[in-house]
Short mmCIF file of C-alpha atoms in Angstrom, two decimals:
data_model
loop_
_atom_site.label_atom_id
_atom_site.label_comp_id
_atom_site.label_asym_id
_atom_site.label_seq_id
_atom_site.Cartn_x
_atom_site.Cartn_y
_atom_site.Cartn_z
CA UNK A 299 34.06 20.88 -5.67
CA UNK A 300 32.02 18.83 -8.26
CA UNK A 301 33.24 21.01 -11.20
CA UNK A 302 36.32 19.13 -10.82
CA UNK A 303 35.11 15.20 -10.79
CA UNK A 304 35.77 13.48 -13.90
CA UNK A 305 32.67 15.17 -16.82
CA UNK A 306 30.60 11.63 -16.68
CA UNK A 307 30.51 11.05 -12.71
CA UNK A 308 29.26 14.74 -12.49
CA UNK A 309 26.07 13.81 -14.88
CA UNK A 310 25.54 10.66 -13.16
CA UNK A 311 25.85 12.55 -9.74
CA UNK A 312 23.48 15.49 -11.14
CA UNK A 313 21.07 13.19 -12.34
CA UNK A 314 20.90 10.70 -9.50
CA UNK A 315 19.85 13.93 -7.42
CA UNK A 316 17.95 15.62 -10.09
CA UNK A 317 15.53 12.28 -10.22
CA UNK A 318 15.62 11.52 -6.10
CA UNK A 319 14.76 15.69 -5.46
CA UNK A 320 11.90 15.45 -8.24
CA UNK A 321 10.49 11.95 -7.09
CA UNK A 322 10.82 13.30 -3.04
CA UNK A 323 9.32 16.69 -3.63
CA UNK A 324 6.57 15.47 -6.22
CA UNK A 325 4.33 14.25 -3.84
CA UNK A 326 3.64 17.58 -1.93
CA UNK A 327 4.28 19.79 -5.13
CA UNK A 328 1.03 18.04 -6.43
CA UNK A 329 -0.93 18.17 -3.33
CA UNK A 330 -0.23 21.89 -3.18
CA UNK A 331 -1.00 21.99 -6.89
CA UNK A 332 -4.36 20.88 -6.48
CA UNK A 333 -5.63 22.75 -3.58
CA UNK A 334 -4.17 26.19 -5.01
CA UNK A 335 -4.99 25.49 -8.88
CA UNK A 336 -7.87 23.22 -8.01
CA UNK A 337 -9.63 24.97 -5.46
CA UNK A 338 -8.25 28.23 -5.56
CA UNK A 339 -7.01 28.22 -1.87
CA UNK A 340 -4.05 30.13 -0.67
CA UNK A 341 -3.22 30.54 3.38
CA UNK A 342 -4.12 33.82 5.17
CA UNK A 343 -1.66 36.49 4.54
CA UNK A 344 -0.40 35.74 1.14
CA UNK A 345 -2.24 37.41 -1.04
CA UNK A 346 -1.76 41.05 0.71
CA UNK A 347 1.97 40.34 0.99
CA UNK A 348 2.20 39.24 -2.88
CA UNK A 349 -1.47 40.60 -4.47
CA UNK A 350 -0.12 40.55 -8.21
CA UNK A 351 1.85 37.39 -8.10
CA UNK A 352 0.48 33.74 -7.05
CA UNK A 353 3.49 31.57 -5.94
CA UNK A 354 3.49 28.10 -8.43
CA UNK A 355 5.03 25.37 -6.19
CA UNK A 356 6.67 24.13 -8.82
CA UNK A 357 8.43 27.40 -10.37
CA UNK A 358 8.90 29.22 -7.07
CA UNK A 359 11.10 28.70 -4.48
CA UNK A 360 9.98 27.95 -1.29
CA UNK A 361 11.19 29.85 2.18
CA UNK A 362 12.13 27.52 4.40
CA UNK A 363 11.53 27.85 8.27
CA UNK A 364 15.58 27.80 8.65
CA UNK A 365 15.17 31.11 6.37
CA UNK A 366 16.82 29.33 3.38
CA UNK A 367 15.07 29.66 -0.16
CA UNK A 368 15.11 26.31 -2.07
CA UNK A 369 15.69 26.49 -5.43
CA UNK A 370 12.45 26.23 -7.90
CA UNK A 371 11.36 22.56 -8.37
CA UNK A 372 13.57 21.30 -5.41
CA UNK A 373 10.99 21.61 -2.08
CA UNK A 374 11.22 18.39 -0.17
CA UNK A 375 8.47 20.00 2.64
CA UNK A 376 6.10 22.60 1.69
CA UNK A 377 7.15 24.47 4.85
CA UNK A 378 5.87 27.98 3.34
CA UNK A 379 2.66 26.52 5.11
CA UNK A 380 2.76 27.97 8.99
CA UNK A 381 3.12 25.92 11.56
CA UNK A 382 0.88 26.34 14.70
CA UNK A 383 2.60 26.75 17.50
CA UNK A 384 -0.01 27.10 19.92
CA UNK A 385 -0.76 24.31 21.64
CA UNK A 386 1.25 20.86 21.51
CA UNK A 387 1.31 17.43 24.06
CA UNK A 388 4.98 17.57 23.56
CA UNK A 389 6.61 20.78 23.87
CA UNK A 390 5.36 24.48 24.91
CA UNK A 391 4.98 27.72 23.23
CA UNK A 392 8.82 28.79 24.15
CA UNK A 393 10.40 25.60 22.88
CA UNK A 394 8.24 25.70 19.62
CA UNK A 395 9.18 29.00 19.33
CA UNK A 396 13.20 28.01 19.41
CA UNK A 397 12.81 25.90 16.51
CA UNK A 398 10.33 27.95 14.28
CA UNK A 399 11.56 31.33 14.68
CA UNK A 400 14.45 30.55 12.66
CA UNK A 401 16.94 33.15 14.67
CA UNK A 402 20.43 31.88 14.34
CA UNK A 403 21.36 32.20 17.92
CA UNK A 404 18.37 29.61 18.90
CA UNK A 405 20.01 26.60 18.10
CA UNK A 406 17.78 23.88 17.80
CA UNK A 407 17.72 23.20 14.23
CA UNK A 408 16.36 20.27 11.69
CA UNK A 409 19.20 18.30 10.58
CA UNK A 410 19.72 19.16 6.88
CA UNK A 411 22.66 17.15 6.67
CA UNK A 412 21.29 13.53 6.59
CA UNK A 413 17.98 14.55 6.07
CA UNK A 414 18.39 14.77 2.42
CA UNK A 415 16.39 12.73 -0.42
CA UNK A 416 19.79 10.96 -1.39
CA UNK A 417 19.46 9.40 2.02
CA UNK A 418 15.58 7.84 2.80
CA UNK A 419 15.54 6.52 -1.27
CA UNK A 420 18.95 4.72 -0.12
CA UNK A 421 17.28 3.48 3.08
CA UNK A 422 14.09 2.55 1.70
CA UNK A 423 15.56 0.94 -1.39
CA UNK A 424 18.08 -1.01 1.04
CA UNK A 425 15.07 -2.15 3.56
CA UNK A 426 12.76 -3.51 1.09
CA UNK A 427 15.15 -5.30 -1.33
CA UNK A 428 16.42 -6.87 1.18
CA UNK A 429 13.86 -8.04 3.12
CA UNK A 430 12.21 -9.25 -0.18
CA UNK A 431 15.27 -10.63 -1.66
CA UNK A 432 15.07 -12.47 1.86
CA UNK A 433 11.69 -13.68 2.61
CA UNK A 434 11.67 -14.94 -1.25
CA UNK A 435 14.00 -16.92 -0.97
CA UNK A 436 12.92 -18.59 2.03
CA UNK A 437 9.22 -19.22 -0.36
CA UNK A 438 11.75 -20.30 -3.55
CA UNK A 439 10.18 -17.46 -5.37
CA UNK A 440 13.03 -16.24 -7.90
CA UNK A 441 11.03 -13.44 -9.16
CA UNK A 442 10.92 -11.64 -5.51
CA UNK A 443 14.82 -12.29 -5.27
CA UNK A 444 15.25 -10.96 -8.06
CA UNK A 445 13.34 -7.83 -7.54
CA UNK A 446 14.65 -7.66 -3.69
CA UNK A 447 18.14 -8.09 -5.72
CA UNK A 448 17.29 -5.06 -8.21
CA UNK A 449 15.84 -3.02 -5.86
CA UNK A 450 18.32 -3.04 -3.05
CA UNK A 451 21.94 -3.92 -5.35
CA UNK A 452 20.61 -1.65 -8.28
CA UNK A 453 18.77 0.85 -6.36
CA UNK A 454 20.51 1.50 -3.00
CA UNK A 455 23.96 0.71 -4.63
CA UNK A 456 23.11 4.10 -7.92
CA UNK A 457 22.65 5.86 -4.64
CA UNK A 458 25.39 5.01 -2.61
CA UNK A 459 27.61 5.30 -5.28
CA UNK A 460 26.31 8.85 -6.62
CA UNK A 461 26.37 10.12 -2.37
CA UNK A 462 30.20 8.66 -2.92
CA UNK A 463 31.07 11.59 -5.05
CA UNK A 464 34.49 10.93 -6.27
CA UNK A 465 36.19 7.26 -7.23
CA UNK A 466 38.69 7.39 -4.81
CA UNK A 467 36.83 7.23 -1.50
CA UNK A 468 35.47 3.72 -2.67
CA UNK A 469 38.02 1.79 -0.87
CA UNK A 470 37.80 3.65 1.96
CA UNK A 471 34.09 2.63 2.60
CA UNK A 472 35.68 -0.30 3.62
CA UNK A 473 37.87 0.08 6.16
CA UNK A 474 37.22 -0.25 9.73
CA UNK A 475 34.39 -2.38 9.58
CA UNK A 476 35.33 -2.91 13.71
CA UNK A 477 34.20 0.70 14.32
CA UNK A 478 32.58 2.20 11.51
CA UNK A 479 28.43 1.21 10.50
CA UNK A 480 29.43 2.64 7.45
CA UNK A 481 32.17 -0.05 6.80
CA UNK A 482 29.77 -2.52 8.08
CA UNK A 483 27.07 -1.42 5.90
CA UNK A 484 29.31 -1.48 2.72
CA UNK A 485 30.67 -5.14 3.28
CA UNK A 486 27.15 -6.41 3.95
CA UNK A 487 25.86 -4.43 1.20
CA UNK A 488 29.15 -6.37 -1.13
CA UNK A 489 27.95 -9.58 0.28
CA UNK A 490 24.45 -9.15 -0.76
CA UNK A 491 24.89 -7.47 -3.87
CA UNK A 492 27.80 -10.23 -4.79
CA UNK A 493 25.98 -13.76 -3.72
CA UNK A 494 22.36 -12.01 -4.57
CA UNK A 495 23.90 -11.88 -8.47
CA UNK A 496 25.10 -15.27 -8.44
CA UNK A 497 22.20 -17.06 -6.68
CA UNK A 498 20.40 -15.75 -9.33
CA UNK A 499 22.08 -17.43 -12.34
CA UNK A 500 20.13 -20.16 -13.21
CA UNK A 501 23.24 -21.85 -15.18
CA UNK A 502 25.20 -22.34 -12.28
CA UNK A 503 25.54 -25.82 -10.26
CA UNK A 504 22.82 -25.53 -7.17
CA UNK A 505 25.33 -25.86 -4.53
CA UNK A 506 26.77 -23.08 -5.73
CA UNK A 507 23.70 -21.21 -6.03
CA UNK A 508 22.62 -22.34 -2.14
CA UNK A 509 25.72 -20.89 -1.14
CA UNK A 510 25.28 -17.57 -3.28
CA UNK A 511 22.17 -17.30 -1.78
CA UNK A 512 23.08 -18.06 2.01
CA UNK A 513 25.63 -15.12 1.78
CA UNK A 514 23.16 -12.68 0.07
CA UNK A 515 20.69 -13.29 2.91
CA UNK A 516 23.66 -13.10 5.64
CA UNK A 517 24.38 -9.60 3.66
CA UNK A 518 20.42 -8.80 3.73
CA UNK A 519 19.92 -9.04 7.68
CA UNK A 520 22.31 -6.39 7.89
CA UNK A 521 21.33 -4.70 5.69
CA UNK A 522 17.62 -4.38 7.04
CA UNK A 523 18.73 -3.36 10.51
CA UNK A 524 21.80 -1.54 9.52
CA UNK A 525 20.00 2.08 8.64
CA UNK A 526 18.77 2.44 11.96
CA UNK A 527 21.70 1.71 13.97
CA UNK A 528 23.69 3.74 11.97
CA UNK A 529 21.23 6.27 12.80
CA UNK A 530 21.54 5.34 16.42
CA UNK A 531 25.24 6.79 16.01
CA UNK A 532 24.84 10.23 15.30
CA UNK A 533 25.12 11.68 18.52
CA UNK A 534 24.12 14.64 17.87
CA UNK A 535 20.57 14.47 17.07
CA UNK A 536 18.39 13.28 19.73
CA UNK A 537 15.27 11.69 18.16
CA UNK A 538 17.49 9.26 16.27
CA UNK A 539 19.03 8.16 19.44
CA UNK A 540 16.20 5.42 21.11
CA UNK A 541 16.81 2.03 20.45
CA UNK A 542 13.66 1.64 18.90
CA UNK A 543 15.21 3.33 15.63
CA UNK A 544 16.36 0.38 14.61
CA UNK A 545 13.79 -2.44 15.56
CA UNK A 546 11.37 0.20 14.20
CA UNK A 547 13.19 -0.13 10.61
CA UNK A 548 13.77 -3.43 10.93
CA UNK A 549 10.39 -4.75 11.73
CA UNK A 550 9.05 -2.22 9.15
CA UNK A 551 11.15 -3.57 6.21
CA UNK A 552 10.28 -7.46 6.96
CA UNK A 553 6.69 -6.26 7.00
CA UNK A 554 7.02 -4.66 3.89
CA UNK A 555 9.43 -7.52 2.41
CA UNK A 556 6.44 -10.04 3.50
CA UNK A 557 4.36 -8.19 1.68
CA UNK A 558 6.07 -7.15 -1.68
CA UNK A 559 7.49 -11.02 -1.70
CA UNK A 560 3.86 -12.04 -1.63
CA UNK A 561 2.45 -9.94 -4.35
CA UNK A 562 5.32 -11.43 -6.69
CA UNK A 563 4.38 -14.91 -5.76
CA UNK A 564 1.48 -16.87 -7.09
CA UNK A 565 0.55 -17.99 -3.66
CA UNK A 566 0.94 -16.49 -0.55
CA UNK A 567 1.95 -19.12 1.94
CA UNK A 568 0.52 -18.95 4.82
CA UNK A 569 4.00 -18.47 7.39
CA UNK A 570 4.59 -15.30 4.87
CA UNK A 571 1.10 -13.91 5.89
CA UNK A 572 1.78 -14.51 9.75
CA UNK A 573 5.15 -12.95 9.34
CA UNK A 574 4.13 -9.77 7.76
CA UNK A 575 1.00 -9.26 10.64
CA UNK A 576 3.62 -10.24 12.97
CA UNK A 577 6.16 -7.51 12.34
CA UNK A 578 3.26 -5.42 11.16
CA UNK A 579 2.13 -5.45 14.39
CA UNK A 580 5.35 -5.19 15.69
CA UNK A 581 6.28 -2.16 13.34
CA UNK A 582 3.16 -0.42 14.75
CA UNK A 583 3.90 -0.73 18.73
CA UNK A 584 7.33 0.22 18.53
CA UNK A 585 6.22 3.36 16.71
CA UNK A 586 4.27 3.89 19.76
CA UNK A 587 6.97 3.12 21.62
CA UNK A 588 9.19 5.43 19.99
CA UNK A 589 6.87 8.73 19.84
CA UNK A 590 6.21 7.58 23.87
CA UNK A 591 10.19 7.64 24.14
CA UNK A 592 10.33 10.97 22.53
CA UNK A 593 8.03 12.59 24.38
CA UNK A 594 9.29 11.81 27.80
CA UNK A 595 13.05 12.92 26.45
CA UNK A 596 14.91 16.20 26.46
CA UNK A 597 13.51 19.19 24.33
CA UNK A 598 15.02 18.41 21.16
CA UNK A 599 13.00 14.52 21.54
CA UNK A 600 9.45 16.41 22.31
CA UNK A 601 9.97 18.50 19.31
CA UNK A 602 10.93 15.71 17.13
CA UNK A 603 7.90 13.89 18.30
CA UNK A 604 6.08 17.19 17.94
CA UNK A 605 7.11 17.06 14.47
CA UNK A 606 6.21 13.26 14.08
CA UNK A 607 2.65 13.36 15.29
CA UNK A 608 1.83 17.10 15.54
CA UNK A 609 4.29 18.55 12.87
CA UNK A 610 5.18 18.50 9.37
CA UNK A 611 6.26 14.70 9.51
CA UNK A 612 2.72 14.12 10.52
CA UNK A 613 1.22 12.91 7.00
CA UNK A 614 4.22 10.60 6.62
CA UNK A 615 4.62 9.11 10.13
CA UNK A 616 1.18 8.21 10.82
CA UNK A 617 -0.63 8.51 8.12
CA UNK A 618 1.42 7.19 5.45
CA UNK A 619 3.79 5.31 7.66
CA UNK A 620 1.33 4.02 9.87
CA UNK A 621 -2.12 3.29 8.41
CA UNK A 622 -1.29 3.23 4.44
CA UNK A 623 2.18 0.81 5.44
CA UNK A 624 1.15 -1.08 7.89
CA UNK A 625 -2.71 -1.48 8.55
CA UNK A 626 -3.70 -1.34 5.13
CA UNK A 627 -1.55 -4.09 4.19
CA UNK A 628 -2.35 -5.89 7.59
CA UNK A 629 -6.55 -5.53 6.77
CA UNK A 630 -6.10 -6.86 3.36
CA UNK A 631 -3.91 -9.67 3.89
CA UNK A 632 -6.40 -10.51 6.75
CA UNK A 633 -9.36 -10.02 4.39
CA UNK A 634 -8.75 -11.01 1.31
CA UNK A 635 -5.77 -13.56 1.24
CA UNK A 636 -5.95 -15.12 -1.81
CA UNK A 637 -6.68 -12.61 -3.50
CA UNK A 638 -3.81 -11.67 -6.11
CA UNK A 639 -4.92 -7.75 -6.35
CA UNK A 640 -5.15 -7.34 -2.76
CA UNK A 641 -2.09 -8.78 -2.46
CA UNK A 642 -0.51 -6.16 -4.71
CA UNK A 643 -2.40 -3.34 -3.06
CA UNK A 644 -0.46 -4.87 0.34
CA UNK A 645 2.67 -4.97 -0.85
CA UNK A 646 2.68 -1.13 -2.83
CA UNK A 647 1.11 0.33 0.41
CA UNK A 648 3.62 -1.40 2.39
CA UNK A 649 6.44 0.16 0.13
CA UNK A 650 5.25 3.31 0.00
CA UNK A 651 4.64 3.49 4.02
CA UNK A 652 8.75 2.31 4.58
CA UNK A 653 9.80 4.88 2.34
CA UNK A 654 7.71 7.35 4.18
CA UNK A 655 8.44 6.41 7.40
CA UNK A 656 12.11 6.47 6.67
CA UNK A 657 11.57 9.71 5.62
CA UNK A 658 9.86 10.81 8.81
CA UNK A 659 12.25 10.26 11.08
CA UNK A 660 14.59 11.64 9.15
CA UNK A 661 13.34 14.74 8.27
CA UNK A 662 12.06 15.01 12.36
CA UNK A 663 15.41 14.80 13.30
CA UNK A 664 16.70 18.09 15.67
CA UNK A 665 19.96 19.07 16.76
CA UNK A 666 20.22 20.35 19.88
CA UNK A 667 22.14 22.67 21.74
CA UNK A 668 23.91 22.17 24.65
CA UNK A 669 22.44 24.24 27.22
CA UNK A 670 19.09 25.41 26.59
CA UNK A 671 18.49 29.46 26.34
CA UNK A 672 17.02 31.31 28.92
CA UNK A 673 13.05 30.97 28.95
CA UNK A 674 11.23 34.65 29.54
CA UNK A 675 7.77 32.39 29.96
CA UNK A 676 6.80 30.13 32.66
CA UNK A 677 7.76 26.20 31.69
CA UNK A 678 4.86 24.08 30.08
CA UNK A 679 2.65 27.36 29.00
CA UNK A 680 1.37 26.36 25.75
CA UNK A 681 1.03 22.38 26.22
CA UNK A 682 -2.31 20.57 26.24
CA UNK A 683 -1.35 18.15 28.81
CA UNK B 259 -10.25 27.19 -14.61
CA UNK B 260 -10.98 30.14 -12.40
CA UNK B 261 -8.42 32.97 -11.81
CA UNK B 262 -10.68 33.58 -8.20
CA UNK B 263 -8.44 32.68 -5.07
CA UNK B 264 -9.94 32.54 -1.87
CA UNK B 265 -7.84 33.01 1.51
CA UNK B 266 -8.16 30.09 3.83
CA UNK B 267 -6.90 30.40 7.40
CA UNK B 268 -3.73 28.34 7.91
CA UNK B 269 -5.31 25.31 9.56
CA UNK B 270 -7.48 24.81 6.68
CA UNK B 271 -4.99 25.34 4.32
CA UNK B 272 -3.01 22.90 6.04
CA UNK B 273 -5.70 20.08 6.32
CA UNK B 274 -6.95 20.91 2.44
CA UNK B 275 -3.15 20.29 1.12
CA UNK B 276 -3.32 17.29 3.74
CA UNK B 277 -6.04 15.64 1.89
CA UNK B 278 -4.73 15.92 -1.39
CA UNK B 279 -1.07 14.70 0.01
CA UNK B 280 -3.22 11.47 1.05
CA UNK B 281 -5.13 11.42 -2.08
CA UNK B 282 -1.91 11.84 -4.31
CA UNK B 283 -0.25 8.94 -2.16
CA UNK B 284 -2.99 6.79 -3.02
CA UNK B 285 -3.02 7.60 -6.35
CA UNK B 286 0.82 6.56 -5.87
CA UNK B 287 -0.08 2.81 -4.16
CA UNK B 288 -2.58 1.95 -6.86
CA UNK B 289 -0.17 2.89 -9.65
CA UNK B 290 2.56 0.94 -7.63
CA UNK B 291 0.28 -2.15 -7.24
CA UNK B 292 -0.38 -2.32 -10.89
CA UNK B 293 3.29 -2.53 -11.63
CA UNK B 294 3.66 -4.96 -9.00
CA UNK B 295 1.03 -6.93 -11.27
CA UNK B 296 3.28 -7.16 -14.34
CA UNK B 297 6.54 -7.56 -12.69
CA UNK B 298 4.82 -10.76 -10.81
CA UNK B 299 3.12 -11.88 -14.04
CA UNK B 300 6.89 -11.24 -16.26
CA UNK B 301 8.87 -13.21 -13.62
CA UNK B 302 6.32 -15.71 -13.49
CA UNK B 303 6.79 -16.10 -17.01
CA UNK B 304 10.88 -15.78 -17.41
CA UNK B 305 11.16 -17.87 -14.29
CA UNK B 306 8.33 -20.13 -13.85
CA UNK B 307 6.50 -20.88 -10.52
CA UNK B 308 8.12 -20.83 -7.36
CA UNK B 309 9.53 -23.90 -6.95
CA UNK B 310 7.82 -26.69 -5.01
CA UNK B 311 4.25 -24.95 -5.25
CA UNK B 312 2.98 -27.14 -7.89
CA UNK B 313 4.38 -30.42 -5.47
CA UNK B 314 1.93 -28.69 -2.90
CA UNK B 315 -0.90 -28.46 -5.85
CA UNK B 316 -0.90 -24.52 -5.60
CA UNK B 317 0.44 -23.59 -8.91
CA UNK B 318 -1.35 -22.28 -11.53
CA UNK B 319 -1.59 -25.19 -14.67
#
C-alpha cells in the first residue's frame, strides 16, 4: 500500500518508523549486547541448537513468542529470552501456557496492533509536553512552554502525522468528535498545538497571548488524560479496560510535567514540588490499584498483570515506571530541592519512567478469546498463592 | 575480548540482561538530565527568567 503514497510522505513515513523502532528497541539491544559480548553469557540451550553461529541482537532477527521473526535491528522485546512459566500470583501453568505456546488455535494473544513504537513515543511525547507546556505556564516559565510546546506539537504531531499515512484521511481525524476519542484527541491536540504557537510569540499584544495560552492549556488537559481513555475504548483487550488507565496516565504525566517544568526553571516553586509528590504519589497507588484490578479480573487481566509485574513488562512497569519515574524523582525533589542538578536528574527520570510506563501497558495488553479452551489440568495448579 | 561463551540457565540470563537494561536506562536519565541542563540554561538565556521571580528576589542577578 505505501508504494503508492506520494515519493516524499513514504521517506518521511519510513524514517519516522525507522528512528521510533531504533530508539524503542535500543535499549534492550544494548543490554543484551553487554551481557552476551561483555560477559560472554548466552541462555541454556542455544549453543547446542546453533554451536557455530552466536546470534548478534542487532543483526539477527529475533523469534518472537507469537512465532513471528522480526526483521534484524527491529526487536522491540528481546522475547528470544524464555519465559518461566512455572509459578505465577496471577495466572496458572495452563493459562501461561495459552499465551506462550504460541499455537494458533489458543487465542489469547499480545496485541500487536497498538502495541507498536509509533504509538507509546506518541503517548509519551503527548503526556509530557503537555503537562509541561501546562504547569509552566502556570510558574510563567516560557522556556518549559516552549519545550512542553516542542515536545508535544512537534513531537506527538511528526508521529501522528507519519501513523496518518496518506493526506487524505487528515480531515477525517476530525469528524465526530461526539463519538470518536480520536476526533477528540485531534481537536484538542489543534487547540494546543494552535494557541501553544501563538502564546509563545513574544511580539504579540498580551491579551492575545493570555488567550493563546488559556486555549493551549484547555487543549493540554485533554491531551494528558486523553491516551488512556482512548485506551479504555478498545474493547477488546482486557488490561486496558480499568478505569485506572487513565488516572494512571494522567497523574503520571503531571508528575512528570512537574518535574521536567522544574528542571527548566531557575527556581522550583514550592506548589510545583507539592504537585509533582502529589501525583507522584498518586501515580504510584493507582499502579497498585491497577495490577490489584488485574489480578482479580478474567484470564486475559491476570496475564496482563502477569506480564506487568512477573513478565516481560516487568523492567518497564516497576522498575523503570515505578522507582526510576516516580520515586527517584519524588526522593530528590524531597532531598535536595534547590538543587539545580537534582532537579534535572528528577525531571529525565520522570520522562524516561512515562515513556516506559506507557510502554508497559501497552505492550501487556492481551486479547482474549471468548470462551476459554478446555483445561486438561486442575484450575490454579501452578500459582503461588 | 574473549571468543569463550558460557551457558547460563534462563533465570540468570534473564536477571544478567535485567541489570544491564537498568544500567543502560540510567545511563539514558543522566544523558537526558544533562540536556535538560542546556535547554534550561539556552531558554534562560533567549527568554530571560521566568517572569515575576526576580519581584519574589529568586532570580539569578
Amino acid at each position: 500500500m505505501s508504494e503508492s503514497l506520494p515519493k516524499p510522505i513514504r521517506i518521511f513515513k519510513d524514517t519516522v518508523e525507522a528512528v521510533v523502532h531504533t530508539a524503542s528497541s535500543w535499549v534492550d539491544t544494548c543490554a543484551e549486547r553487554a551481557v552476551r559480548d561483555g560477559l560472554g553469557w548466552v541462555p541454556e540451550g542455544e549453543v547446542q541448537t546453533a554451536p557455530a553461529h552466536r546470534p548478534n541482537p542487532t543483526t539477527a532477527g529475533h523469534i518472537m513468542k507469537d512465532g513471528r521473526v522480526t526483521p534484524p535491528g527491529r526487536q522491540t522485546v528481546p522475547t528470544s529470552v524464555p519465559v518461566s512459566g512455572a509459578a505465577s500470583k496471577f495466572a496458572d501453568t495452563e493459562e501461561i501456557g495459552w499465551l506462550e505456546s504460541g499455537r494458533r488455535e489458543l487465542p489469547y494473544r499480545r496485541d500487536r496492533q497498538w502495541a507498536v513504537p509509533q504509538m507509546w513515543w506518541e503517548m509519551a511525547f503527548g503526556g509530557i509536553g503537555a503537562a509541561t507546556y501546562t504547569v509552566s505556564s502556570a510558574a510563567r516559565n516560557p522556556t518549559g512552554m516552549a519545550v512542553g510546546w516542542a515536545l508535544a506539537a512537534g513531537g506527538k504531531g511528526i508521529l501522528l502525522l507519519a501513523d496518518l499515512g496518506r493526506p487524505e484521511r487528515f480531515p477525517r481525524v476530525f469528524v465526530r468528535p461526539d463519538t470518536s476519542w480520536i476526533a477528540r484527541g485531534s481537536w484538542a491536540f489543534g487547540a494546543f498545538a494552535a494557541g501553544g504557537a501563538v502564546s509563545l510569540l513574544p511580539f504579540l499584544p498580551q491579551p492575545v497571548r493570555t488567550g493563546a495560552t488559556a486555549l493551549a492549556n484547555t487543549g493540554a488537559v485533554v491531551l494528558a488524560v486523553y491516551d488512556g481513555l482512548f485506551l479504555n475504548h478498545a474493547k477488546a483487550v482486557q488490561s486496558w479496560l480499568p478505569r485506572e488507565v487513565p488516572a494512571l496516565f494522567a497523574a503520571n504525566a503531571v508528575q512528570a510535567g512537574a518535574a521536567l517544568s522544574g528542571a527548566l526553571a531557575t527556581t522550583q516553586p514550592r506548589w510545583m514540588r507539592c504537585l509533582g509528590l502529589a501525583s507522584g504519589a498518586a501515580s504510584g497507588t493507582l499502579q497498585a490499584l491497577y495490577i490489584r484490578k488485574l489480578g482479580e479480573g478474567n484470564t486475559a487481566s491476570r496475564l496482563s498483570a502477569r506480564e506487568l509485574v512477573e513478565g516481560l513488562q516487568r523492567d518497564r512497569f516497576v522498575v523503570a515506571g515505578g522507582m526510576i519515574g516516580t520515586v527517584v524523582p519524588a526522593v530528590l525533589t524531597i532531598c535536595a530541592p534547590n538543587s539545580k542538578r537534582a532537579r534535572a536528574v528528577a525531571g529525565a527520570a520522570a520522562a524516561v519512567g512515562l515513556e516506559h510506563l506507557r510502554r508497559a501497558v501497552l505492550q501487556a495488553g492481551i486479547h482474549a478469546p471468548v470462551i476459554d479452551p478446555p483445561r486438561t489440568r486442575p484450575i490454579g495448579e501452578g500459582r503461588t498463592n | 575480548m574473549s571468543n569463550e561463551v558460557r551457558e547460563v540457565d534462563g533465570e540468570t540470563y534473564k536477571k544478567a540482561v535485567s541489570a544491564a537494561r537498568l544500567g543502560v536506562i540510567l545511563g539514558v536519565v543522566g544523558a537526558l538530565s544533562v540536556a535538560v541542563r542546556i535547554v534550561a540554561k539556552a531558554g534562560t538565556a533567549l527568554f530571560g527568567q521566568e517572569s515575576g521571580q526576580c519581584e519574589r528576589g529568586t532570580c539569578n542577578e
